Coordinates of C-alpha atoms and ligand atoms in Angstrom, one line a residue:
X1 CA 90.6 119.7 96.9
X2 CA 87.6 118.4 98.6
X3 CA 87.7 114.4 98.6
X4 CA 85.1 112.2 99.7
X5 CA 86.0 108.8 101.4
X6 CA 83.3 106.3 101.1
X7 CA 84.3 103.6 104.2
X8 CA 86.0 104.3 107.6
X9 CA 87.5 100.8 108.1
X10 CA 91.2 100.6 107.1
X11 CA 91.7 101.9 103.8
X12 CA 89.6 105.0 104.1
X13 CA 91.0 106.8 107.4
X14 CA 94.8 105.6 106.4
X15 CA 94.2 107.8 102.9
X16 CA 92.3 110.6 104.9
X17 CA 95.3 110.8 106.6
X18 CA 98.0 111.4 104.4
X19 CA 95.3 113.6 102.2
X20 CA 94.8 116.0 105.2
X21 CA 98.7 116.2 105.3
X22 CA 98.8 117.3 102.0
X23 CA 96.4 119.8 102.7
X24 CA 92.9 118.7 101.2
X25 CA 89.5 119.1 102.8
X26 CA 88.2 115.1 103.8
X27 CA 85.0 114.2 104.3
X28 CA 84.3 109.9 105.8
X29 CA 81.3 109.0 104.9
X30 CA 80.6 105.3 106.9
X31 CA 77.2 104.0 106.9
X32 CA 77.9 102.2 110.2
X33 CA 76.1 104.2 113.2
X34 CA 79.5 104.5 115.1
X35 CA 83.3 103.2 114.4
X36 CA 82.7 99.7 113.8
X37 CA 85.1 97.4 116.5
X38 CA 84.6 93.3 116.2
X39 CA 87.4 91.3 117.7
X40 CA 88.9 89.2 114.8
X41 CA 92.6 89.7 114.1
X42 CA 94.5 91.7 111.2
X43 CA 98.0 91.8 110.5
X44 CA 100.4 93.2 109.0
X45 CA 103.6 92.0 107.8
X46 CA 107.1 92.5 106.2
X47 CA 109.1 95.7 105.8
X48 CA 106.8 97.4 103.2
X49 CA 103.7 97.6 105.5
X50 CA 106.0 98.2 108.6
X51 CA 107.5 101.3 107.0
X52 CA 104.1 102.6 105.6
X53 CA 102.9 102.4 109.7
X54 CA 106.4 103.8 110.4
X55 CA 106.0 106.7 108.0
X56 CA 102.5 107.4 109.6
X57 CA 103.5 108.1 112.6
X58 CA 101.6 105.1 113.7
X59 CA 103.7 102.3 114.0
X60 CA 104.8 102.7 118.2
X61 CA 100.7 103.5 118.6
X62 CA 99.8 100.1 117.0
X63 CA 102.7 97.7 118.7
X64 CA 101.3 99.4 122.0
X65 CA 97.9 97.4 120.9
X66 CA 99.5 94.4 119.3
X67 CA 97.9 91.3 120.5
X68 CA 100.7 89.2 120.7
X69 CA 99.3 85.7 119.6
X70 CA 101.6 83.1 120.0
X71 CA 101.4 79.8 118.2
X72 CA 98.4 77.7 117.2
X73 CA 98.1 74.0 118.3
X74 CA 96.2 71.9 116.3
X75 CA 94.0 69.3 118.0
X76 CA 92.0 66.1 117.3
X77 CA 88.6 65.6 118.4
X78 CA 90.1 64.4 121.8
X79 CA 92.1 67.3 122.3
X80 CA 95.1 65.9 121.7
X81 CA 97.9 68.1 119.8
X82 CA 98.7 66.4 116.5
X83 CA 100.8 69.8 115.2
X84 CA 101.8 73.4 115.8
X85 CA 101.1 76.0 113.3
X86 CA 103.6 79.1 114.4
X87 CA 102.4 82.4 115.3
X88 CA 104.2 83.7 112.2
X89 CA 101.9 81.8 109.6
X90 CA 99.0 83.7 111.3
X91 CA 99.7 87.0 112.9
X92 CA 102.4 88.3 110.8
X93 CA 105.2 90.9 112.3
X94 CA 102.1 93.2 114.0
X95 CA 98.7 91.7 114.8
X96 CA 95.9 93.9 116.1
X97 CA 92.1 93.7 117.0
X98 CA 90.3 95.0 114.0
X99 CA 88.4 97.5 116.5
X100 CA 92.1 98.7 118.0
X101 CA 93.4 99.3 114.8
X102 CA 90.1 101.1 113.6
X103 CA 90.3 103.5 116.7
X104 CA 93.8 104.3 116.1
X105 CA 93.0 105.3 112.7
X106 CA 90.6 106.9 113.7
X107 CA 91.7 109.1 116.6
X108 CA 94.7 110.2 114.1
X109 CA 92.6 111.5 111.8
X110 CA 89.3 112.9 113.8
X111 CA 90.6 116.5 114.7
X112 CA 91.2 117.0 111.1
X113 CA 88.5 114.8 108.8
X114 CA 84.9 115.5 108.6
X115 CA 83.6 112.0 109.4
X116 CA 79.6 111.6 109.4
X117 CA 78.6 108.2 110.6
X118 CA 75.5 106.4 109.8
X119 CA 75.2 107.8 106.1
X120 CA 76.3 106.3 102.6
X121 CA 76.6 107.8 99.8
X122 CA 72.6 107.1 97.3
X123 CA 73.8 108.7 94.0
X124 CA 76.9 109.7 91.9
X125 CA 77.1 111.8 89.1
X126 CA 80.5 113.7 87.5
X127 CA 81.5 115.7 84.9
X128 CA 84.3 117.8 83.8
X129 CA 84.9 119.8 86.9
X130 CA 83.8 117.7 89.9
X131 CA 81.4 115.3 91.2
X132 CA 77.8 115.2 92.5
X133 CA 77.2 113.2 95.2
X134 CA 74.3 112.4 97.0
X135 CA 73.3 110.7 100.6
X136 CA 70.6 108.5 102.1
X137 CA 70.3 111.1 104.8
X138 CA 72.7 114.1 104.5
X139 CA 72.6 116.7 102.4
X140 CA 73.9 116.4 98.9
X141 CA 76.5 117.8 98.3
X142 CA 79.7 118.4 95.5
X143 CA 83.4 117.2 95.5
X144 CA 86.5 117.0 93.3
X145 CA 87.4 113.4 93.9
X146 CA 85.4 110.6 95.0
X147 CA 87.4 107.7 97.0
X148 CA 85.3 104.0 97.3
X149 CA 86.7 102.7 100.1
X150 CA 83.9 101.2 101.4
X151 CA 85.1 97.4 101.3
X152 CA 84.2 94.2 98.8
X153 CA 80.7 95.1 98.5
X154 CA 81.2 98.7 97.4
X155 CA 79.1 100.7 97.0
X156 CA 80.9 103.3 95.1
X157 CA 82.3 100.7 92.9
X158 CA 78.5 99.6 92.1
X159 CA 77.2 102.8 91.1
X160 CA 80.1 104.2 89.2
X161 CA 81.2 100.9 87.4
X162 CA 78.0 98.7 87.8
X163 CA 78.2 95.0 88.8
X164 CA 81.7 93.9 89.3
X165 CA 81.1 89.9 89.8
X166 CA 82.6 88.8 92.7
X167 CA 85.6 85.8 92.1
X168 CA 84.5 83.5 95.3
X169 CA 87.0 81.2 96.9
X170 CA 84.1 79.1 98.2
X171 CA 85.2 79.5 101.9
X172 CA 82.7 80.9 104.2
X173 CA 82.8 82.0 108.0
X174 CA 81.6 83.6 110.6
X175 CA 83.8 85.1 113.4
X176 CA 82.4 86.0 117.0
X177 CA 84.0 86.4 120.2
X178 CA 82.8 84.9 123.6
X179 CA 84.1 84.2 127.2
X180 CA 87.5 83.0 127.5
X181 CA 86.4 79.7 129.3
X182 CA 89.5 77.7 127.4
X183 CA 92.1 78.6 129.6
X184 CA 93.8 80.1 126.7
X185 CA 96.0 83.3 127.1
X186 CA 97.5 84.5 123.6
X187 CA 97.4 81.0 122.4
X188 CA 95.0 79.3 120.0
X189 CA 93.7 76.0 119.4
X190 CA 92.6 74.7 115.5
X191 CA 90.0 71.8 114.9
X192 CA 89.3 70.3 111.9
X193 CA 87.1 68.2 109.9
X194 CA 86.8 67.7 106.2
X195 CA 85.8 71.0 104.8
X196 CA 85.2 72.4 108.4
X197 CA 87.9 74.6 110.4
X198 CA 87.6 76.0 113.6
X199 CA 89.7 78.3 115.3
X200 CA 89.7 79.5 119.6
X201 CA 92.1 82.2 119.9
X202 CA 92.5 83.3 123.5
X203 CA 93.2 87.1 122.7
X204 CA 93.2 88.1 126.5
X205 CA 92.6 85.7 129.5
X206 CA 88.5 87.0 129.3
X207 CA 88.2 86.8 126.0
X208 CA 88.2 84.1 123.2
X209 CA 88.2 85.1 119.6
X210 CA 86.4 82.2 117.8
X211 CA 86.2 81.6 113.9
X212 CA 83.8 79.1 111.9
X213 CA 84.9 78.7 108.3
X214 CA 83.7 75.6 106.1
X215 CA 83.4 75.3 102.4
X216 CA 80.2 74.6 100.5
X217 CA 79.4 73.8 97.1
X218 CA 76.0 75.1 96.1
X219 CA 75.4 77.2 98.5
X220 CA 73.1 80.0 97.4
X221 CA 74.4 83.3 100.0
X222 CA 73.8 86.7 98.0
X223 CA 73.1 90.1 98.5
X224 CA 69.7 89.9 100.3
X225 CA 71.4 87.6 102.6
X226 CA 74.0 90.2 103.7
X227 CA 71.6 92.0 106.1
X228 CA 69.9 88.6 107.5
X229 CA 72.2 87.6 110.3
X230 CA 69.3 84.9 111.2
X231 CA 69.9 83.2 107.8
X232 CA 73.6 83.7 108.2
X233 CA 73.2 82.1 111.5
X234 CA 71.3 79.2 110.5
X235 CA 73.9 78.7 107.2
X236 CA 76.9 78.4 109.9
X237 CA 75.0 75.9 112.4
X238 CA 73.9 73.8 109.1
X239 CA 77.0 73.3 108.0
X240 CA 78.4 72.7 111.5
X241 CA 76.2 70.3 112.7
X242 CA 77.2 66.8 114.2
X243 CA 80.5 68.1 114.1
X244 CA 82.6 67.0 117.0
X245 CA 84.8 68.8 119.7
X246 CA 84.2 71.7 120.9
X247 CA 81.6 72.8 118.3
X248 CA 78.2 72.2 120.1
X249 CA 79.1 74.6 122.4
X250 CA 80.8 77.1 120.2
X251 CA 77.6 77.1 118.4
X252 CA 75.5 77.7 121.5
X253 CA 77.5 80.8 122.0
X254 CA 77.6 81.8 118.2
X255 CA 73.7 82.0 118.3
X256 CA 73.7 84.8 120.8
X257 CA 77.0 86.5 119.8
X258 CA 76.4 91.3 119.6
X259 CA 79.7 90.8 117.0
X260 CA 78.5 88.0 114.6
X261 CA 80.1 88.3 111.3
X262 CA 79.6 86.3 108.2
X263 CA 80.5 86.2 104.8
X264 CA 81.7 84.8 101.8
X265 CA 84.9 84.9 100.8
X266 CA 85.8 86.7 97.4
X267 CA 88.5 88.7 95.8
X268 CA 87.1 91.8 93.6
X269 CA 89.6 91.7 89.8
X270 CA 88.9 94.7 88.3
X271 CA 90.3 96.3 84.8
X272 CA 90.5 99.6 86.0
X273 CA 90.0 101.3 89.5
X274 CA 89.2 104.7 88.2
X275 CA 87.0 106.5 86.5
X276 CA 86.7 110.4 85.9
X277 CA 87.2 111.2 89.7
X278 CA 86.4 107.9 91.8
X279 CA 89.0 106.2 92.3
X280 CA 88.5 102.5 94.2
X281 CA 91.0 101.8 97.4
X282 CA 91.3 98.7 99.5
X283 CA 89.1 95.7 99.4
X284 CA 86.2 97.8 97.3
X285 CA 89.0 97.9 94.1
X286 CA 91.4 94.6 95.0
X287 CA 90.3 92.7 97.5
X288 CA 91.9 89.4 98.1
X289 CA 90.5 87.6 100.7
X290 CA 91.6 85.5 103.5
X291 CA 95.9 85.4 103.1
X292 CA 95.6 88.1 100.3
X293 CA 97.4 90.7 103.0
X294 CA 94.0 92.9 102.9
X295 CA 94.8 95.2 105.6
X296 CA 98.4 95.8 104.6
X297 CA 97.2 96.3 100.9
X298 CA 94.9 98.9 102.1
X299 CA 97.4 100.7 103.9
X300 CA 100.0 100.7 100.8
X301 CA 97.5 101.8 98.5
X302 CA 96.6 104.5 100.7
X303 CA 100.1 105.9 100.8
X304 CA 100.4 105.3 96.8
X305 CA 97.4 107.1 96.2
X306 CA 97.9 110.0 98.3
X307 CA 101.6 110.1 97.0
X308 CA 100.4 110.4 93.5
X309 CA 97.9 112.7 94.1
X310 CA 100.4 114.7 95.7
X311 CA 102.6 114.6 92.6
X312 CA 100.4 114.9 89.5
X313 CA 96.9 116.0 88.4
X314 CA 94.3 113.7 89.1
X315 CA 93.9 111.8 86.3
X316 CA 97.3 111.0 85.8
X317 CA 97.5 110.0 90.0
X318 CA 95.3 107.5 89.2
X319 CA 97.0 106.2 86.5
X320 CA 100.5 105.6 88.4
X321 CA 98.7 104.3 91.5
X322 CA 97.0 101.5 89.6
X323 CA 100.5 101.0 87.6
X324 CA 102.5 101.3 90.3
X325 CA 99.8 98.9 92.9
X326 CA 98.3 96.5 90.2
X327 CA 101.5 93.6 90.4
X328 CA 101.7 93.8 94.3
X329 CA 97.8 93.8 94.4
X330 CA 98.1 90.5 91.9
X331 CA 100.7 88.7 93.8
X332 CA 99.0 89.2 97.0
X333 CA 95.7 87.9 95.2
X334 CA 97.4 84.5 93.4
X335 CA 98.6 83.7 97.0
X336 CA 95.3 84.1 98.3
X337 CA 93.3 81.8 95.5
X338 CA 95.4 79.0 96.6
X339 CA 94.4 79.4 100.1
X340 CA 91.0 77.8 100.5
X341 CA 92.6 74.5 100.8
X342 CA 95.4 75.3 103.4
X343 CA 92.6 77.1 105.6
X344 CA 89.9 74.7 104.8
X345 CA 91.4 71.2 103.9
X346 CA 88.9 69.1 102.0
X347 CA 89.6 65.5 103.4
X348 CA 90.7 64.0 105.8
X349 CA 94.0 63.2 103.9
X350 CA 94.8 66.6 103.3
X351 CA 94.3 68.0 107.0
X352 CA 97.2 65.0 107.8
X353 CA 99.1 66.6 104.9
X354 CA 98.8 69.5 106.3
X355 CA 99.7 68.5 110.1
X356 CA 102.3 66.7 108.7
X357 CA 104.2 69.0 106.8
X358 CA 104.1 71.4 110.4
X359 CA 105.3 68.5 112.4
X360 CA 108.3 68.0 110.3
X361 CA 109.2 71.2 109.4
X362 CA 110.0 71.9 112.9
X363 CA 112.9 69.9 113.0
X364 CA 114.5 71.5 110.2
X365 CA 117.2 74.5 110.8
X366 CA 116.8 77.2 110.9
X367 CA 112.8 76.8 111.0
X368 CA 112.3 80.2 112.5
X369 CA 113.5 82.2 108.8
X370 CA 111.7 79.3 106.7
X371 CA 108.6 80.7 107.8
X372 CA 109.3 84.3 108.6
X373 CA 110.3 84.2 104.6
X374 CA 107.1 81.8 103.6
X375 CA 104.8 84.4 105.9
X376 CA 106.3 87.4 103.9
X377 CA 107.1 87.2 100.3
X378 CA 104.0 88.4 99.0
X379 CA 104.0 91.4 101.5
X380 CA 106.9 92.1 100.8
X381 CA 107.1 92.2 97.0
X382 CA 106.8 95.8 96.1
X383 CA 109.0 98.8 96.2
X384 CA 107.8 101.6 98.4
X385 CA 107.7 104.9 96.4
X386 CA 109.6 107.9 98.1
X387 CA 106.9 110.0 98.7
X388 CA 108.7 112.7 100.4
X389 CA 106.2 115.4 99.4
X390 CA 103.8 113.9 101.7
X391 CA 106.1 115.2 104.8
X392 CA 105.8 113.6 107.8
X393 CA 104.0 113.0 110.7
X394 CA 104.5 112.7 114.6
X395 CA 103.9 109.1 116.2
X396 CA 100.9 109.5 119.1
X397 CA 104.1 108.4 121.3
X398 CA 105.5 111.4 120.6
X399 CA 108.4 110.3 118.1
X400 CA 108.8 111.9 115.3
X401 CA 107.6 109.6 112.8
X402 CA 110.6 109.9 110.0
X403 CA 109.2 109.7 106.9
X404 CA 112.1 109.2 104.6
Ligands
FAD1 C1 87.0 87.7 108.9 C2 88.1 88.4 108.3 C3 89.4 88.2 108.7 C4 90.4 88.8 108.1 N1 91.7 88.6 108.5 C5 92.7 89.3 107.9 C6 94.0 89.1 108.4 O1 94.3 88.3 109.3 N2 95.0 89.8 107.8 C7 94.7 90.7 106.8 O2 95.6 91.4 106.3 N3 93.5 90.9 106.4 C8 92.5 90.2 106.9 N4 91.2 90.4 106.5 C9 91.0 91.4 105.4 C10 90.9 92.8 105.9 O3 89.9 92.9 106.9 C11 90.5 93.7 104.8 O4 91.2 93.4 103.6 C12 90.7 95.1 105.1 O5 90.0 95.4 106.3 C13 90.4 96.0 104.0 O6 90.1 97.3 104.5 P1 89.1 98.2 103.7 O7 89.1 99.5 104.5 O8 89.5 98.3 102.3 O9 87.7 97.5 103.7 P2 86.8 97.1 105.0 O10 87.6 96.8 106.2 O11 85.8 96.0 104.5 O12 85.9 98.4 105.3 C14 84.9 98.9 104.5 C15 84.1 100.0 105.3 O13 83.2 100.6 104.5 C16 82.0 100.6 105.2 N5 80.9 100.7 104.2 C17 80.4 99.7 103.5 N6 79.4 100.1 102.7 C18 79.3 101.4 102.9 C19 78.5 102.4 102.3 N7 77.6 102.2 101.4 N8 78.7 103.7 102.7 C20 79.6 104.0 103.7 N9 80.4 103.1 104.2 C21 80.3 101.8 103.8 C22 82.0 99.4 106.0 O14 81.1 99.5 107.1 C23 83.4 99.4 106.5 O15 83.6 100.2 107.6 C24 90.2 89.8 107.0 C25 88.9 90.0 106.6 C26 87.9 89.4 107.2 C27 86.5 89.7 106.8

């Protein structure tokens, strides 16, 4: 078939994958001009998204690129640590630059995918035997299937299923990197105040990866605002300001930031993912937010979908992907509801809670598998169809990449 992807982040390129293996013609449509990078971290963990990397060849590629965080102290205004939060809360079993994973992706799939950059997708229209799309600058043009993969403001997902309202977890947060000048070298350090947290991880001895995130009641942040990094800007140093610590100068350097990202936080619940042929992957169908396991979600889903499609018509693919996906993809998002006040604690008494609870559990045996099992067990709740149809793939260290 011919398939459009909409979205070359995660989700998109990890399906184009497995669809060129199973012979179909791909087309990536991403509106950025080039592969986006951006330094914040994603991560996988647990078995299931391990063997999904594993059965993409991938998995030697990305623990060459890992960035192998190690723990997190958390620190008073003074600098003083009042509490360790272990790597394994954070990074998972893999952690990886956003950019680094995006490149592998993509340099796995290039030779074989039709990727036009700078370009979305303007209009869709299907019927019985396929689907009309058109672009903001290419040609139009027809396909078979149409994939949204183009993250939690979709815009597949708009025009084929009209306004989805977004669930927010109130968090906000912008995420930048600067100049390692913290002496930090795979270590972090976390601040907080009362519905302020802020996060320096030292990713490499030059650079430091630093995140803002604060909640805010009444805070009006919509779709105009997306494209206004000014406003977004101006939202973060409001809500930042007279804070103490390090945070005057992290907003000096946040002002002038090239990778300043900001957003809301929001999880996308959806009664269906499909309809005719457009199907919704990743974040643009599920997303979770912040501890929802977004990046290993879209990686699942992508081998799920592609599996089905490989088995069955269509129509009844989609079907069995959102079956099979729709309990993992709600497990992952209930864990991720209940996050807002573990990442941004309200009061002061519930940021000691919190330190508390990480100074004492370090005493108790065997601490190491109490959190390996607490960072996992949503990740790790779903049985991993055998897609053996899909064949398998070498690893870009020249492994074969076992698939079964
Ligand atoms: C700050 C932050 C930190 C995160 N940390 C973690 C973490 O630690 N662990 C974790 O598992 N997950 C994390 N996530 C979530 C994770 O990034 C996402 O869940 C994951 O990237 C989903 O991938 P995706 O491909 O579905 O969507 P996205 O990564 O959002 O990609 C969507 C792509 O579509 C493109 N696009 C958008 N509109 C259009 C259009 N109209 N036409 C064409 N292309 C379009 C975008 O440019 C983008 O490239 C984090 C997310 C954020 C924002």
């Amino acid at each position: 078939m011919d398939i459009l992807i909409s979205g070359a982040s995660v989700a998109g390129p990890s399906l184009a994958h497995w669809l060129h293996h199973a012979g179909h013609r791909v087309t990536v449509v991403e509106r950025a001009p080039a592969l986006r990078g951006g330094g914040y971290a994603v991560d996988f963990r647990g078995r299931v998204h391990l063997e999904v990397l594993r059965r993409m060849g991938l998995l030697d590629a990305m623990r060459a690129r890992a960035t192998h965080m190690g723990d997190i102290a958390i620190v008073d205004r003074d600098d003083a640590v009042t509490a360790t939060m272990p790597s394994a809360i954070f990074s998972g079993d893999l952690e990886l630059l956003r950019g680094d994973l995006g490149e592998i992706l993509y340099e796995a799939t290039r030779d074989h995918v039709d990727y036009v950059f700078g370009d979305s997708v303007a209009t869709i229209t299907q019927d019985a035997d396929g689907v009309d799309v058109t672009f903001e600058r290419g040609a139009p043009r027809r396909f078979d299937l149409v994939v949204g993969a183009d993250g939690v403001n979709s815009r597949v997902r708009e025009l084929v299923f009209g306004p989805v309202p977004q669930r927010s977890l109130g968090v906000y947060g912008c995420i930048f990197t600067m100049p390692n000048e913290f002496g930090l070298d795979r270590a972090g350090l976390m601040y907080n105040e009362p519905r302020l947290t802020v996060t320096i991880g030292g990713i490499n001895p030059d650079q430091a990866v630093i995140s803002l995130f604060f909640t805010a009641e009444g805070l009006t942040y919509d779709k105009r605002d997306r494209h206004d990094v000014e406003r977004q800007r101006r939202i973060v140093a409001d809500a930042f300001a007279g804070a103490g610590w390090r945070v005057p100068r992290l907003l000096e350097a946040m002002r002038t930031a090239p990778d300043f990202w900001f957003d809301s936080t929001a999880q996308i619940r959806m009664e269906r993912w499909s309809r005719g042929r457009v199907v919704l992957l990743g974040d643009a169908g599920y997303a979770g937010g912040p501890g929802g396991n977004g990046t290993g979600l879209a990686v699942v889903g992508a081998h799920v979908l592609a599996g089905e499609l490989a088995t069955a018509p269509f129509g009844r693919a989609f079907e069995v992907y959102e079956h099979r996906l729709r309990p993992y993809v709600e497990t992952c998002q209930k864990q991720a509801s209940g996050g807002a006040d573990f990442l941004v604690p309200s009061t002061d008494r519930k940021i000691a809670q919190r330190n508390r609870f990480f100074r004492t559990i370090r005493y108790l045996p065997p601490v190491k598998h109490l959190f390996k099992h607490l960072a996992t067990r949503t990740a790790t709740a779903f049985d991993l169809p055998d897609y053996g149809v899909l064949g398998h793939t070498r690893d870009l260290s020249g492994n074969r990449g076992n698939v079964l």
